[in-house]
């Protein structure tokens, strides 16, 4: 990565019910490695450009935490179109998410 000038990045998905130590593990890792923790709230991000700006603004030695990602965005994609008639009959409005991951 140094030879070609690319940043070495890695991502982890921690999954489990509340109270199983996910946040404690993140805090312990950050403490051990002396990294900063950034808690990214995706519901407040309105566009891909804003998400990119936020990610670029983080320190190089940092852990970015995105909690409850399944609740932050509509991740059903094409399936939502199949359920369109059901949601329209219930009077729900169709939402358009501006952020992609």
Short mmCIF file of C-alpha atoms in Angstrom, two decimals:
data_model
loop_
_atom_site.label_atom_id
_atom_site.label_comp_id
_atom_site.label_asym_id
_atom_site.label_seq_id
_atom_site.Cartn_x
_atom_site.Cartn_y
_atom_site.Cartn_z
CA UNK A 1 0.00 0.00 0.00
CA UNK A 2 2.88 2.39 0.70
CA UNK A 3 4.40 1.75 -2.73
CA UNK A 4 1.28 2.80 -4.60
CA UNK A 5 0.18 5.49 -2.15
CA UNK A 6 -3.08 3.86 -1.09
CA UNK A 7 -4.48 4.05 2.41
CA UNK A 8 -4.82 0.71 4.16
CA UNK A 9 -8.40 0.41 5.35
CA UNK A 10 -10.43 -2.37 6.82
CA UNK A 11 -13.98 -2.70 8.03
CA UNK A 12 -15.70 -4.92 10.55
CA UNK A 13 -19.36 -5.64 11.08
CA UNK A 14 -20.23 -6.27 14.71
CA UNK A 15 -23.64 -7.86 15.02
CA UNK A 16 -25.61 -8.88 18.06
CA UNK A 17 -28.36 -7.95 20.47
CA UNK A 18 -27.99 -4.94 22.78
CA UNK A 19 -25.75 -5.42 25.80
CA UNK A 20 -23.39 -7.99 24.29
CA UNK A 21 -20.28 -5.76 24.37
CA UNK A 22 -20.01 -4.37 20.84
CA UNK A 23 -19.50 -0.76 21.97
CA UNK A 24 -17.21 -1.87 24.79
CA UNK A 25 -15.06 -3.78 22.28
CA UNK A 26 -14.80 -0.69 20.06
CA UNK A 27 -13.81 1.50 23.02
CA UNK A 28 -11.21 -1.04 24.18
CA UNK A 29 -9.70 -1.30 20.68
CA UNK A 30 -9.51 2.49 20.34
CA UNK A 31 -7.95 2.81 23.79
CA UNK A 32 -5.37 0.10 23.11
CA UNK A 33 -4.33 1.56 19.73
CA UNK A 34 -4.72 5.21 20.82
CA UNK A 35 -7.26 5.86 18.04
CA UNK A 36 -10.04 8.43 17.95
CA UNK A 37 -13.64 7.21 17.69
CA UNK A 38 -16.10 8.89 15.33
CA UNK A 39 -19.78 8.01 15.73
CA UNK A 40 -21.37 8.59 12.34
CA UNK A 41 -25.14 9.10 12.43
CA UNK A 42 -26.30 8.24 8.91
CA UNK A 43 -29.78 9.66 9.41
CA UNK A 44 -28.26 13.16 9.49
CA UNK A 45 -26.23 12.67 6.28
CA UNK A 46 -28.19 13.97 3.30
CA UNK A 47 -25.98 13.12 0.30
CA UNK A 48 -23.04 11.06 -0.89
CA UNK A 49 -21.00 14.26 -1.10
CA UNK A 50 -21.66 15.04 2.56
CA UNK A 51 -20.77 11.47 3.56
CA UNK A 52 -17.50 11.70 1.62
CA UNK A 53 -16.70 15.06 3.24
CA UNK A 54 -17.30 13.62 6.72
CA UNK A 55 -15.11 10.58 6.05
CA UNK A 56 -12.28 12.70 4.66
CA UNK A 57 -12.43 14.95 7.74
CA UNK A 58 -11.70 12.07 10.13
CA UNK A 59 -8.23 11.61 11.60
CA UNK A 60 -5.97 9.01 10.00
CA UNK A 61 -5.84 6.91 13.16
CA UNK A 62 -9.52 6.56 13.87
CA UNK A 63 -12.37 4.12 14.19
CA UNK A 64 -15.61 5.13 12.49
CA UNK A 65 -18.69 3.66 14.14
CA UNK A 66 -22.01 3.43 12.30
CA UNK A 67 -24.54 1.99 14.72
CA UNK A 68 -27.88 0.51 13.67
CA UNK A 69 -27.04 0.77 9.97
CA UNK A 70 -30.09 -1.34 9.15
CA UNK A 71 -32.33 1.34 10.68
CA UNK A 72 -30.50 4.27 9.07
CA UNK A 73 -31.20 3.59 5.40
CA UNK A 74 -33.64 1.76 3.19
CA UNK A 75 -31.55 -1.27 2.33
CA UNK A 76 -34.35 -3.25 0.69
CA UNK A 77 -33.66 -1.76 -2.75
CA UNK A 78 -35.67 -3.48 -5.47
CA UNK A 79 -37.95 -5.27 -3.03
CA UNK A 80 -39.56 -1.96 -2.15
CA UNK A 81 -40.98 -1.71 -5.67
CA UNK A 82 -42.75 -5.04 -5.22
CA UNK A 83 -44.40 -3.79 -2.04
CA UNK A 84 -45.39 -0.47 -3.63
CA UNK A 85 -49.05 -1.33 -3.96
CA UNK A 86 -49.23 -2.33 -0.30
CA UNK A 87 -47.63 0.88 0.97
CA UNK A 88 -49.69 3.11 -1.33
CA UNK A 89 -52.89 1.51 -0.16
CA UNK A 90 -51.89 2.30 3.42
CA UNK A 91 -51.26 5.96 2.51
CA UNK A 92 -47.49 5.82 3.08
CA UNK A 93 -45.23 8.09 1.06
CA UNK A 94 -42.37 6.65 -0.98
CA UNK A 95 -38.98 7.86 0.31
CA UNK A 96 -35.87 8.39 -1.80
CA UNK A 97 -32.57 7.95 0.04
CA UNK A 98 -29.75 10.18 -1.10
CA UNK A 99 -26.92 8.24 0.55
CA UNK A 100 -25.46 5.01 -0.79
CA UNK A 101 -22.95 2.78 0.93
#
